[in-house]
GROMACS .gro file of N, CA and C in nm:
model
  552
    1UNK      N    1  13.471  12.716   5.879
    1UNK     CA    2  13.396  12.673   5.995
    1UNK      C    3  13.477  12.578   6.084
    2UNK      N    4  13.549  12.484   6.023
    2UNK     CA    5  13.631  12.391   6.100
    2UNK      C    6  13.744  12.466   6.171
    3UNK      N    7  13.804  12.559   6.101
    3UNK     CA    8  13.913  12.635   6.162
    3UNK      C    9  13.865  12.708   6.287
    4UNK      N   10  13.744  12.763   6.281
    4UNK     CA   11  13.687  12.833   6.396
    4UNK      C   12  13.661  12.735   6.511
    5UNK      N   13  13.613  12.617   6.479
    5UNK     CA   14  13.592  12.514   6.582
    5UNK      C   15  13.725  12.478   6.650
    6UNK      N   16  13.828  12.462   6.571
    6UNK     CA   17  13.960  12.428   6.625
    6UNK      C   18  14.008  12.537   6.721
    7UNK      N   19  13.992  12.663   6.680
    7UNK     CA   20  14.033  12.774   6.768
    7UNK      C   21  13.955  12.771   6.900
    8UNK      N   22  13.825  12.745   6.890
    8UNK     CA   23  13.742  12.740   7.011
    8UNK      C   24  13.782  12.623   7.100
    9UNK      N   25  13.817  12.511   7.040
    9UNK     CA   26  13.861  12.395   7.119
    9UNK      C   27  13.994  12.426   7.187
   10UNK      N   28  14.082  12.493   7.116
   10UNK     CA   29  14.210  12.533   7.176
   10UNK      C   30  14.189  12.626   7.295
   11UNK      N   31  14.076  12.698   7.296
   11UNK     CA   32  14.039  12.784   7.408
   11UNK      C   33  13.955  12.711   7.512
   12UNK      N   34  13.951  12.578   7.502
   12UNK     CA   35  13.882  12.489   7.599
   12UNK      C   36  13.730  12.505   7.597
   13UNK      N   37  13.673  12.532   7.482
   13UNK     CA   38  13.529  12.546   7.465
   13UNK      C   39  13.468  12.406   7.447
   14UNK      N   40  13.398  12.358   7.550
   14UNK     CA   41  13.340  12.223   7.546
   14UNK      C   42  13.231  12.210   7.441
   15UNK      N   43  13.158  12.316   7.416
   15UNK     CA   44  13.055  12.313   7.313
   15UNK      C   45  13.118  12.290   7.175
   16UNK      N   46  13.234  12.351   7.152
   16UNK     CA   47  13.305  12.331   7.025
   16UNK      C   48  13.350  12.186   7.011
   17UNK      N   49  13.392  12.125   7.122
   17UNK     CA   50  13.430  11.984   7.119
   17UNK      C   51  13.311  11.898   7.079
   18UNK      N   52  13.196  11.927   7.138
   18UNK     CA   53  13.074  11.851   7.105
   18UNK      C   54  13.037  11.870   6.959
   19UNK      N   55  13.050  11.992   6.908
   19UNK     CA   56  13.019  12.019   6.768
   19UNK      C   57  13.113  11.944   6.674
   20UNK      N   58  13.242  11.945   6.707
   20UNK     CA   59  13.338  11.874   6.625
   20UNK      C   60  13.309  11.724   6.627
   21UNK      N   61  13.280  11.673   6.744
   21UNK     CA   62  13.245  11.532   6.758
   21UNK      C   63  13.125  11.498   6.670
   22UNK      N   64  13.018  11.574   6.680
   22UNK     CA   65  12.897  11.549   6.602
   22UNK      C   66  12.924  11.558   6.452
   23UNK      N   67  13.009  11.648   6.413
   23UNK     CA   68  13.037  11.668   6.272
   23UNK      C   69  13.117  11.552   6.211
   24UNK      N   70  13.206  11.492   6.290
   24UNK     CA   71  13.298  11.393   6.234
   24UNK      C   72  13.284  11.252   6.289
   25UNK      N   73  13.197  11.228   6.384
   25UNK     CA   74  13.187  11.094   6.444
   25UNK      C   75  13.151  10.988   6.342
   26UNK      N   76  13.062  11.018   6.249
   26UNK     CA   77  13.023  10.920   6.148
   26UNK      C   78  13.138  10.880   6.058
   27UNK      N   79  13.207  10.978   6.007
   27UNK     CA   80  13.319  10.953   5.917
   27UNK      C   81  13.432  10.878   5.989
   28UNK      N   82  13.467  10.922   6.109
   28UNK     CA   83  13.575  10.858   6.182
   28UNK      C   84  13.535  10.718   6.232
   29UNK      N   85  13.406  10.698   6.256
   29UNK     CA   86  13.358  10.563   6.291
   29UNK      C   87  13.382  10.467   6.176
   30UNK      N   88  13.356  10.512   6.054
   30UNK     CA   89  13.376  10.423   5.940
   30UNK      C   90  13.524  10.385   5.924
   31UNK      N   91  13.614  10.479   5.952
   31UNK     CA   92  13.757  10.447   5.949
   31UNK      C   93  13.788  10.344   6.056
   32UNK      N   94  13.734  10.364   6.174
   32UNK     CA   95  13.759  10.275   6.286
   32UNK      C   96  13.707  10.133   6.258
   33UNK      N   97  13.586  10.122   6.207
   33UNK     CA   98  13.526   9.991   6.181
   33UNK      C   99  13.597   9.914   6.071
   34UNK      N  100  13.671   9.981   5.986
   34UNK     CA  101  13.748   9.908   5.885
   34UNK      C  102  13.856   9.823   5.950
   35UNK      N  103  13.905   9.867   6.064
   35UNK     CA  104  14.012   9.794   6.133
   35UNK      C  105  13.960   9.709   6.248
   36UNK      N  106  13.861   9.758   6.318
   36UNK     CA  107  13.810   9.692   6.438
   36UNK      C  108  13.660   9.666   6.419
   37UNK      N  109  13.625   9.550   6.365
   37UNK     CA  110  13.485   9.525   6.333
   37UNK      C  111  13.394   9.499   6.453
   38UNK      N  112  13.450   9.466   6.567
   38UNK     CA  113  13.369   9.443   6.687
   38UNK      C  114  13.312   9.577   6.735
   39UNK      N  115  13.181   9.582   6.755
   39UNK     CA  116  13.114   9.707   6.790
   39UNK      C  117  13.168   9.769   6.919
   40UNK      N  118  13.176   9.690   7.024
   40UNK     CA  119  13.224   9.743   7.153
   40UNK      C  120  13.369   9.791   7.144
   41UNK      N  121  13.454   9.710   7.080
   41UNK     CA  122  13.595   9.748   7.067
   41UNK      C  123  13.610   9.873   6.981
   42UNK      N  124  13.534   9.880   6.872
   42UNK     CA  125  13.542   9.997   6.784
   42UNK      C  126  13.499  10.124   6.858
   43UNK      N  127  13.396  10.114   6.939
   43UNK     CA  128  13.352  10.231   7.017
   43UNK      C  129  13.460  10.275   7.114
   44UNK      N  130  13.528  10.179   7.178
   44UNK     CA  131  13.637  10.214   7.269
   44UNK      C  132  13.751  10.283   7.194
   45UNK      N  133  13.787  10.228   7.079
   45UNK     CA  134  13.894  10.286   6.998
   45UNK      C  135  13.856  10.426   6.953
   46UNK      N  136  13.732  10.443   6.910
   46UNK     CA  137  13.687  10.575   6.865
   46UNK      C  138  13.689  10.676   6.979
   47UNK      N  139  13.643  10.634   7.096
   47UNK     CA  140  13.646  10.723   7.213
   47UNK      C  141  13.790  10.764   7.246
   48UNK      N  142  13.881  10.667   7.248
   48UNK     CA  143  14.021  10.698   7.275
   48UNK      C  144  14.079  10.790   7.168
   49UNK      N  145  14.034  10.771   7.044
   49UNK     CA  146  14.081  10.857   6.935
   49UNK      C  147  14.038  11.001   6.956
   50UNK      N  148  13.912  11.020   6.994
   50UNK     CA  149  13.865  11.157   7.017
   50UNK      C  150  13.937  11.220   7.136
   51UNK      N  151  13.966  11.143   7.238
   51UNK     CA  152  14.043  11.196   7.350
   51UNK      C  153  14.180  11.244   7.301
   52UNK      N  154  14.244  11.162   7.218
   52UNK     CA  155  14.375  11.201   7.164
   52UNK      C  156  14.363  11.323   7.073
   53UNK      N  157  14.258  11.328   6.993
   53UNK     CA  158  14.237  11.444   6.906
   53UNK      C  159  14.222  11.571   6.989
   54UNK      N  160  14.137  11.567   7.090
   54UNK     CA  161  14.114  11.685   7.173
   54UNK      C  162  14.238  11.722   7.254
   55UNK      N  163  14.316  11.624   7.294
   55UNK     CA  164  14.438  11.649   7.371
   55UNK      C  165  14.547  11.709   7.283
   56UNK      N  166  14.558  11.659   7.161
   56UNK     CA  167  14.667  11.702   7.073
   56UNK      C  168  14.631  11.818   6.981
   57UNK      N  169  14.508  11.859   6.981
   57UNK     CA  170  14.465  11.963   6.886
   57UNK      C  171  14.537  12.096   6.909
   58UNK      N  172  14.583  12.119   7.031
   58UNK     CA  173  14.653  12.244   7.059
   58UNK      C  174  14.784  12.255   6.981
   59UNK      N  175  14.843  12.140   6.945
   59UNK     CA  176  14.968  12.144   6.868
   59UNK      C  177  14.944  12.129   6.718
   60UNK      N  178  14.819  12.109   6.678
   60UNK     CA  179  14.787  12.096   6.536
   60UNK      C  180  14.792  12.233   6.470
   61UNK      N  181  14.863  12.241   6.357
   61UNK     CA  182  14.872  12.365   6.282
   61UNK      C  183  14.777  12.355   6.162
   62UNK      N  184  14.669  12.427   6.169
   62UNK     CA  185  14.565  12.422   6.067
   62UNK      C  186  14.615  12.480   5.936
   63UNK      N  187  14.596  12.403   5.827
   63UNK     CA  188  14.627  12.451   5.692
   63UNK      C  189  14.498  12.465   5.613
   64UNK      N  190  14.418  12.359   5.619
   64UNK     CA  191  14.287  12.360   5.554
   64UNK      C  192  14.204  12.244   5.611
   65UNK      N  193  14.079  12.239   5.572
   65UNK     CA  194  13.989  12.135   5.626
   65UNK      C  195  14.038  11.995   5.591
   66UNK      N  196  14.090  11.978   5.470
   66UNK     CA  197  14.137  11.845   5.428
   66UNK      C  198  14.256  11.797   5.510
   67UNK      N  199  14.348  11.887   5.543
   67UNK     CA  200  14.463  11.846   5.624
   67UNK      C  201  14.417  11.808   5.765
   68UNK      N  202  14.319  11.879   5.816
   68UNK     CA  203  14.267  11.847   5.950
   68UNK      C  204  14.197  11.711   5.948
   69UNK      N  205  14.118  11.687   5.847
   69UNK     CA  206  14.049  11.559   5.834
   69UNK      C  207  14.150  11.445   5.820
   70UNK      N  208  14.252  11.464   5.739
   70UNK     CA  209  14.356  11.362   5.723
   70UNK      C  210  14.426  11.335   5.856
   71UNK      N  211  14.452  11.440   5.933
   71UNK     CA  212  14.515  11.424   6.063
   71UNK      C  213  14.426  11.343   6.156
   72UNK      N  214  14.297  11.375   6.161
   72UNK     CA  215  14.205  11.300   6.248
   72UNK      C  216  14.196  11.153   6.205
   73UNK      N  217  14.192  11.128   6.075
   73UNK     CA  218  14.187  10.990   6.026
   73UNK      C  219  14.312  10.914   6.067
   74UNK      N  220  14.425  10.983   6.063
   74UNK     CA  221  14.551  10.918   6.102
   74UNK      C  222  14.550  10.885   6.251
   75UNK      N  223  14.494  10.974   6.333
   75UNK     CA  224  14.484  10.947   6.476
   75UNK      C  225  14.399  10.821   6.498
   76UNK      N  226  14.285  10.813   6.430
   76UNK     CA  227  14.196  10.697   6.445
   76UNK      C  228  14.265  10.571   6.395
   77UNK      N  229  14.329  10.579   6.280
   77UNK     CA  230  14.399  10.462   6.225
   77UNK      C  231  14.507  10.414   6.320
   78UNK      N  232  14.587  10.506   6.372
   78UNK     CA  233  14.694  10.468   6.465
   78UNK      C  234  14.638  10.408   6.593
   79UNK      N  235  14.529  10.464   6.642
   79UNK     CA  236  14.467  10.410   6.764
   79UNK      C  237  14.413  10.269   6.738
   80UNK      N  238  14.352  10.248   6.622
   80UNK     CA  239  14.302  10.115   6.586
   80UNK      C  240  14.417  10.015   6.574
   81UNK      N  241  14.526  10.058   6.512
   81UNK     CA  242  14.642   9.969   6.498
   81UNK      C  243  14.702   9.936   6.635
   82UNK      N  244  14.711  10.035   6.722
   82UNK     CA  245  14.760  10.009   6.857
   82UNK      C  246  14.670   9.909   6.929
   83UNK      N  247  14.540   9.925   6.914
   83UNK     CA  248  14.446   9.831   6.976
   83UNK      C  249  14.471   9.690   6.923
   84UNK      N  250  14.481   9.676   6.792
   84UNK     CA  251  14.501   9.543   6.734
   84UNK      C  252  14.633   9.482   6.776
   85UNK      N  253  14.738   9.562   6.780
   85UNK     CA  254  14.869   9.510   6.819
   85UNK      C  255  14.871   9.472   6.967
   86UNK      N  256  14.810   9.553   7.052
   86UNK     CA  257  14.819   9.531   7.196
   86UNK      C  258  14.720   9.430   7.251
   87UNK      N  259  14.602   9.424   7.193
   87UNK     CA  260  14.497   9.340   7.251
   87UNK      C  261  14.463   9.218   7.169
   88UNK      N  262  14.473   9.229   7.040
   88UNK     CA  263  14.432   9.120   6.953
   88UNK      C  264  14.549   9.032   6.910
   89UNK      N  265  14.668   9.083   6.921
   89UNK     CA  266  14.786   9.009   6.879
   89UNK      C  267  14.773   8.959   6.736
   90UNK      N  268  14.778   9.050   6.642
   90UNK     CA  269  14.768   9.017   6.500
   90UNK      C  270  14.884   8.926   6.462
   91UNK      N  271  14.855   8.824   6.386
   91UNK     CA  272  14.958   8.734   6.337
   91UNK      C  273  14.987   8.766   6.191
   92UNK      N  274  15.113   8.791   6.163
   92UNK     CA  275  15.156   8.817   6.026
   92UNK      C  276  15.247   8.704   5.983
   93UNK      N  277  15.227   8.657   5.862
   93UNK     CA  278  15.307   8.548   5.808
   93UNK      C  279  15.405   8.607   5.709
   94UNK      N  280  15.533   8.570   5.723
   94UNK     CA  281  15.635   8.618   5.632
   94UNK      C  282  15.662   8.511   5.527
   95UNK      N  283  15.643   8.548   5.402
   95UNK     CA  284  15.674   8.457   5.291
   95UNK      C  285  15.787   8.522   5.213
   96UNK      N  286  15.896   8.449   5.199
   96UNK     CA  287  16.017   8.508   5.143
   96UNK      C  288  16.024   8.511   4.992
   97UNK      N  289  15.934   8.441   4.922
   97UNK     CA  290  15.942   8.446   4.777
   97UNK      C  291  15.895   8.583   4.727
   98UNK      N  292  15.915   8.609   4.601
   98UNK     CA  293  15.882   8.740   4.545
   98UNK      C  294  15.732   8.751   4.524
   99UNK      N  295  15.662   8.795   4.627
   99UNK     CA  296  15.516   8.797   4.627
   99UNK      C  297  15.460   8.897   4.527
  100UNK      N  298  15.533   9.004   4.499
  100UNK     CA  299  15.483   9.107   4.407
  100UNK      C  300  15.454   9.048   4.269
  101UNK      N  301  15.534   8.951   4.227
  101UNK     CA  302  15.513   8.890   4.095
  101UNK      C  303  15.386   8.808   4.092
  102UNK      N  304  15.338   8.763   4.209
  102UNK     CA  305  15.221   8.677   4.216
  102UNK      C  306  15.090   8.753   4.230
  103UNK      N  307  15.099   8.881   4.261
  103UNK     CA  308  14.976   8.956   4.284
  103UNK      C  309  14.901   8.970   4.153
  104UNK      N  310  14.779   8.922   4.153
  104UNK     CA  311  14.698   8.922   4.033
  104UNK      C  312  14.617   9.050   4.024
  105UNK      N  313  14.562   9.073   3.907
  105UNK     CA  314  14.474   9.188   3.885
  105UNK      C  315  14.350   9.172   3.971
  106UNK      N  316  14.308   9.280   4.038
  106UNK     CA  317  14.190   9.273   4.125
  106UNK      C  318  14.064   9.249   4.043
  107UNK      N  319  13.978   9.165   4.100
  107UNK     CA  320  13.851   9.135   4.033
  107UNK      C  321  13.756   9.253   4.049
  108UNK      N  322  13.678   9.281   3.947
  108UNK     CA  323  13.580   9.388   3.953
  108UNK      C  324  13.472   9.355   4.054
  109UNK      N  325  13.437   9.451   4.136
  109UNK     CA  326  13.334   9.430   4.238
  109UNK      C  327  13.216   9.522   4.213
  110UNK      N  328  13.198   9.559   4.087
  110UNK     CA  329  13.092   9.653   4.053
  110UNK      C  330  12.954   9.602   4.090
  111UNK      N  331  12.935   9.471   4.091
  111UNK     CA  332  12.803   9.415   4.118
  111UNK      C  333  12.772   9.407   4.267
  112UNK      N  334  12.868   9.436   4.350
  112UNK     CA  335  12.848   9.431   4.495
  112UNK      C  336  12.809   9.568   4.548
  113UNK      N  337  12.728   9.569   4.650
  113UNK     CA  338  12.697   9.695   4.716
  113UNK      C  339  12.814   9.728   4.809
  114UNK      N  340  12.822   9.853   4.850
  114UNK     CA  341  12.927   9.895   4.944
  114UNK      C  342  12.913   9.820   5.075
  115UNK      N  343  12.789   9.796   5.118
  115UNK     CA  344  12.766   9.722   5.242
  115UNK      C  345  12.815   9.578   5.231
  116UNK      N  346  12.790   9.515   5.115
  116UNK     CA  347  12.837   9.378   5.094
  116UNK      C  348  12.989   9.373   5.103
  117UNK      N  349  13.054   9.464   5.033
  117UNK     CA  350  13.200   9.465   5.032
  117UNK      C  351  13.255   9.492   5.172
  118UNK      N  352  13.196   9.588   5.243
  118UNK     CA  353  13.240   9.617   5.380
  118UNK      C  354  13.227   9.493   5.468
  119UNK      N  355  13.116   9.424   5.457
  119UNK     CA  356  13.094   9.303   5.538
  119UNK      C  357  13.199   9.196   5.506
  120UNK      N  358  13.228   9.178   5.378
  120UNK     CA  359  13.328   9.078   5.341
  120UNK      C  360  13.466   9.115   5.394
  121UNK      N  361  13.499   9.243   5.390
  121UNK     CA  362  13.629   9.287   5.443
  121UNK      C  363  13.637   9.265   5.593
  122UNK      N  364  13.528   9.291   5.665
  122UNK     CA  365  13.531   9.271   5.811
  122UNK      C  366  13.547   9.125   5.848
  123UNK      N  367  13.515   9.035   5.757
  123UNK     CA  368  13.528   8.891   5.785
  123UNK      C  369  13.671   8.840   5.764
  124UNK      N  370  13.758   8.922   5.707
  124UNK     CA  371  13.897   8.882   5.688
  124UNK      C  372  13.968   8.873   5.823
  125UNK      N  373  14.069   8.786   5.835
  125UNK     CA  374  14.149   8.784   5.958
  125UNK      C  375  14.210   8.921   5.984
  126UNK      N  376  14.235   8.952   6.110
  126UNK     CA  377  14.284   9.085   6.149
  126UNK      C  378  14.405   9.132   6.069
  127UNK      N  379  14.506   9.048   6.053
  127UNK     CA  380  14.626   9.088   5.981
  127UNK      C  381  14.598   9.122   5.836
  128UNK      N  382  14.520   9.038   5.769
  128UNK     CA  383  14.484   9.063   5.630
  128UNK      C  384  14.406   9.193   5.619
  129UNK      N  385  14.304   9.206   5.704
  129UNK     CA  386  14.216   9.324   5.698
  129UNK      C  387  14.295   9.452   5.724
  130UNK      N  388  14.384   9.448   5.820
  130UNK     CA  389  14.462   9.566   5.857
  130UNK      C  390  14.550   9.612   5.741
  131UNK      N  391  14.624   9.520   5.682
  131UNK     CA  392  14.713   9.556   5.571
  131UNK      C  393  14.631   9.601   5.450
  132UNK      N  394  14.524   9.531   5.420
  132UNK     CA  395  14.437   9.570   5.308
  132UNK      C  396  14.386   9.713   5.327
  133UNK      N  397  14.337   9.745   5.445
  133UNK     CA  398  14.287   9.880   5.473
  133UNK      C  399  14.396   9.985   5.460
  134UNK      N  400  14.512   9.957   5.519
  134UNK     CA  401  14.621  10.054   5.513
  134UNK      C  402  14.668  10.077   5.370
  135UNK      N  403  14.676   9.970   5.291
  135UNK     CA  404  14.726   9.980   5.155
  135UNK      C  405  14.622  10.042   5.061
  136UNK      N  406  14.500   9.990   5.065
  136UNK     CA  407  14.398  10.032   4.969
  136UNK      C  408  14.331  10.163   5.009
  137UNK      N  409  14.285  10.172   5.134
  137UNK     CA  410  14.204  10.287   5.175
  137UNK      C  411  14.286  10.404   5.227
  138UNK      N  412  14.397  10.375   5.294
  138UNK     CA  413  14.477  10.483   5.352
  138UNK      C  414  14.593  10.524   5.261
  139UNK      N  415  14.625  10.441   5.161
  139UNK     CA  416  14.729  10.477   5.064
  139UNK      C  417  14.871  10.458   5.111
  140UNK      N  418  14.892  10.378   5.216
  140UNK     CA  419  15.028  10.353   5.263
  140UNK      C  420  15.099  10.256   5.168
  141UNK      N  421  15.230  10.269   5.158
  141UNK     CA  422  15.310  10.172   5.082
  141UNK      C  423  15.339  10.054   5.174
  142UNK      N  424  15.385   9.944   5.116
  142UNK     CA  425  15.419   9.827   5.199
  142UNK      C  426  15.534   9.860   5.294
  143UNK      N  427  15.623   9.945   5.252
  143UNK     CA  428  15.734   9.987   5.339
  143UNK      C  429  15.679  10.063   5.461
  144UNK      N  430  15.586  10.155   5.435
  144UNK     CA  431  15.526  10.232   5.545
  144UNK      C  432  15.444  10.141   5.638
  145UNK      N  433  15.371  10.047   5.580
  145UNK     CA  434  15.291   9.953   5.659
  145UNK      C  435  15.384   9.870   5.748
  146UNK      N  436  15.493   9.825   5.690
  146UNK     CA  437  15.589   9.745   5.766
  146UNK      C  438  15.641   9.823   5.887
  147UNK      N  439  15.671   9.951   5.866
  147UNK     CA  440  15.720  10.034   5.976
  147UNK      C  441  15.612  10.055   6.082
  148UNK      N  442  15.489  10.080   6.037
  148UNK     CA  443  15.379  10.102   6.131
  148UNK      C  444  15.351   9.980   6.217
  149UNK      N  445  15.356   9.862   6.157
  149UNK     CA  446  15.317   9.740   6.225
  149UNK      C  447  15.434   9.662   6.284
  150UNK      N  448  15.555   9.706   6.255
  150UNK     CA  449  15.672   9.635   6.307
  150UNK      C  450  15.692   9.499   6.242
  151UNK      N  451  15.666   9.492   6.111
  151UNK     CA  452  15.682   9.367   6.037
  151UNK      C  453  15.773   9.394   5.919
  152UNK      N  454  15.807   9.287   5.846
  152UNK     CA  455  15.889   9.304   5.726
  152UNK      C  456  15.801   9.354   5.611
  153UNK      N  457  15.864   9.424   5.518
  153UNK     CA  458  15.793   9.473   5.401
  153UNK      C  459  15.732   9.357   5.322
  154UNK      N  460  15.806   9.247   5.314
  154UNK     CA  461  15.755   9.130   5.242
  154UNK      C  462  15.633   9.070   5.313
  155UNK      N  463  15.627   9.083   5.445
  155UNK     CA  464  15.510   9.034   5.519
  155UNK      C  465  15.388   9.118   5.486
  156UNK      N  466  15.407   9.248   5.473
  156UNK     CA  467  15.296   9.335   5.435
  156UNK      C  468  15.244   9.297   5.297
  157UNK      N  469  15.335   9.278   5.202
  157UNK     CA  470  15.294   9.240   5.067
  157UNK      C  471  15.225   9.104   5.068
  158UNK      N  472  15.277   9.014   5.147
  158UNK     CA  473  15.217   8.881   5.157
  158UNK      C  474  15.076   8.888   5.216
  159UNK      N  475  15.060   8.964   5.323
  159UNK     CA  476  14.929   8.979   5.385
  159UNK      C  477  14.829   9.039   5.286
  160UNK      N  478  14.874   9.137   5.208
  160UNK     CA  479  14.788   9.199   5.109
  160UNK      C  480  14.748   9.100   5.001
  161UNK      N  481  14.846   9.024   4.954
  161UNK     CA  482  14.820   8.922   4.852
  161UNK      C  483  14.716   8.822   4.901
  162UNK      N  484  14.736   8.771   5.020
  162UNK     CA  485  14.642   8.671   5.075
  162UNK      C  486  14.506   8.732   5.107
  163UNK      N  487  14.505   8.856   5.148
  163UNK     CA  488  14.377   8.925   5.173
  163UNK      C  489  14.298   8.936   5.044
  164UNK      N  490  14.367   8.974   4.937
  164UNK     CA  491  14.301   8.985   4.806
  164UNK      C  492  14.246   8.850   4.761
  165UNK      N  493  14.324   8.746   4.778
  165UNK     CA  494  14.279   8.612   4.739
  165UNK      C  495  14.157   8.570   4.819
  166UNK      N  496  14.162   8.591   4.951
  166UNK     CA  497  14.050   8.551   5.035
  166UNK      C  498  13.927   8.635   5.003
  167UNK      N  499  13.949   8.763   4.980
  167UNK     CA  500  13.838   8.852   4.946
  167UNK      C  501  13.777   8.812   4.811
  168UNK      N  502  13.862   8.776   4.717
  168UNK     CA  503  13.813   8.731   4.587
  168UNK      C  504  13.726   8.607   4.602
  169UNK      N  505  13.769   8.514   4.685
  169UNK     CA  506  13.688   8.393   4.708
  169UNK      C  507  13.555   8.429   4.773
  170UNK      N  508  13.559   8.518   4.871
  170UNK     CA  509  13.436   8.559   4.938
  170UNK      C  510  13.341   8.629   4.840
  171UNK      N  511  13.398   8.710   4.751
  171UNK     CA  512  13.316   8.779   4.651
  171UNK      C  513  13.253   8.677   4.557
  172UNK      N  514  13.334   8.582   4.510
  172UNK     CA  515  13.281   8.478   4.422
  172UNK      C  516  13.169   8.400   4.490
  173UNK      N  517  13.191   8.364   4.616
  173UNK     CA  518  13.089   8.289   4.689
  173UNK      C  519  12.961   8.371   4.703
  174UNK      N  520  12.975   8.498   4.735
  174UNK     CA  521  12.857   8.583   4.750
  174UNK      C  522  12.785   8.601   4.616
  175UNK      N  523  12.862   8.622   4.510
  175UNK     CA  524  12.801   8.639   4.378
  175UNK      C  525  12.730   8.511   4.334
  176UNK      N  526  12.791   8.398   4.365
  176UNK     CA  527  12.729   8.269   4.334
  176UNK      C  528  12.597   8.255   4.410
  177UNK      N  529  12.601   8.293   4.535
  177UNK     CA  530  12.481   8.288   4.618
  177UNK      C  531  12.372   8.381   4.564
  178UNK      N  532  12.412   8.501   4.523
  178UNK     CA  533  12.315   8.600   4.473
  178UNK      C  534  12.261   8.564   4.335
  179UNK      N  535  12.349   8.512   4.249
  179UNK     CA  536  12.310   8.488   4.111
  179UNK      C  537  12.288   8.341   4.077
  180UNK      N  538  12.323   8.255   4.168
  180UNK     CA  539  12.307   8.114   4.142
  180UNK      C  540  12.414   8.058   4.050
  181UNK      N  541  12.522   8.134   4.027
  181UNK     CA  542  12.633   8.084   3.944
  181UNK      C  543  12.762   8.151   3.989
  182UNK      N  544  12.873   8.090   3.956
  182UNK     CA  545  13.005   8.139   3.995
  182UNK      C  546  13.051   8.247   3.898
  183UNK      N  547  13.109   8.355   3.952
  183UNK     CA  548  13.163   8.463   3.869
  183UNK      C  549  13.309   8.433   3.842
  184UNK      N  550  13.349   8.436   3.715
  184UNK     CA  551  13.489   8.405   3.678
  184UNK      C  552  13.563   8.531   3.643
   0.00000   0.00000   0.00000
């Protein structure tokens, strides 16, 4: 079904564009909001992403639905990163010590709802949130993140380390609030 939509879009079928948009707007919105938590900004980024998708779809070589979905997610991620770099001026801190040795085991978040966790992640500073999303949700390595964002690999690792620490504190605070005690 997706392959047929792509062919129709390549033939400039506006109805096919609307169908593709309706089918994927929810999923691509969630990708966008991971990076750009502001509602108005996220909508702008998502709109620009769909424009890029529709513009570049003629050069996309369809293999399967998963490859197409991955391609669209990458377009949205790149558009969100461009937005953050150009308009928000993300600040990355470079720490030269061996940060990988300091990264602790992630705390279990089984007691949190997905909405709680999403809210806590959106509260992270832009640089922390961006690296965390790219590393955890998109599966990029720190080397790839560094290339994408124009930072050092050690800065990516540092941002991830600090994001995890801040997120852990936020989780503990929320769990304490919910349960009336601190989670260790």
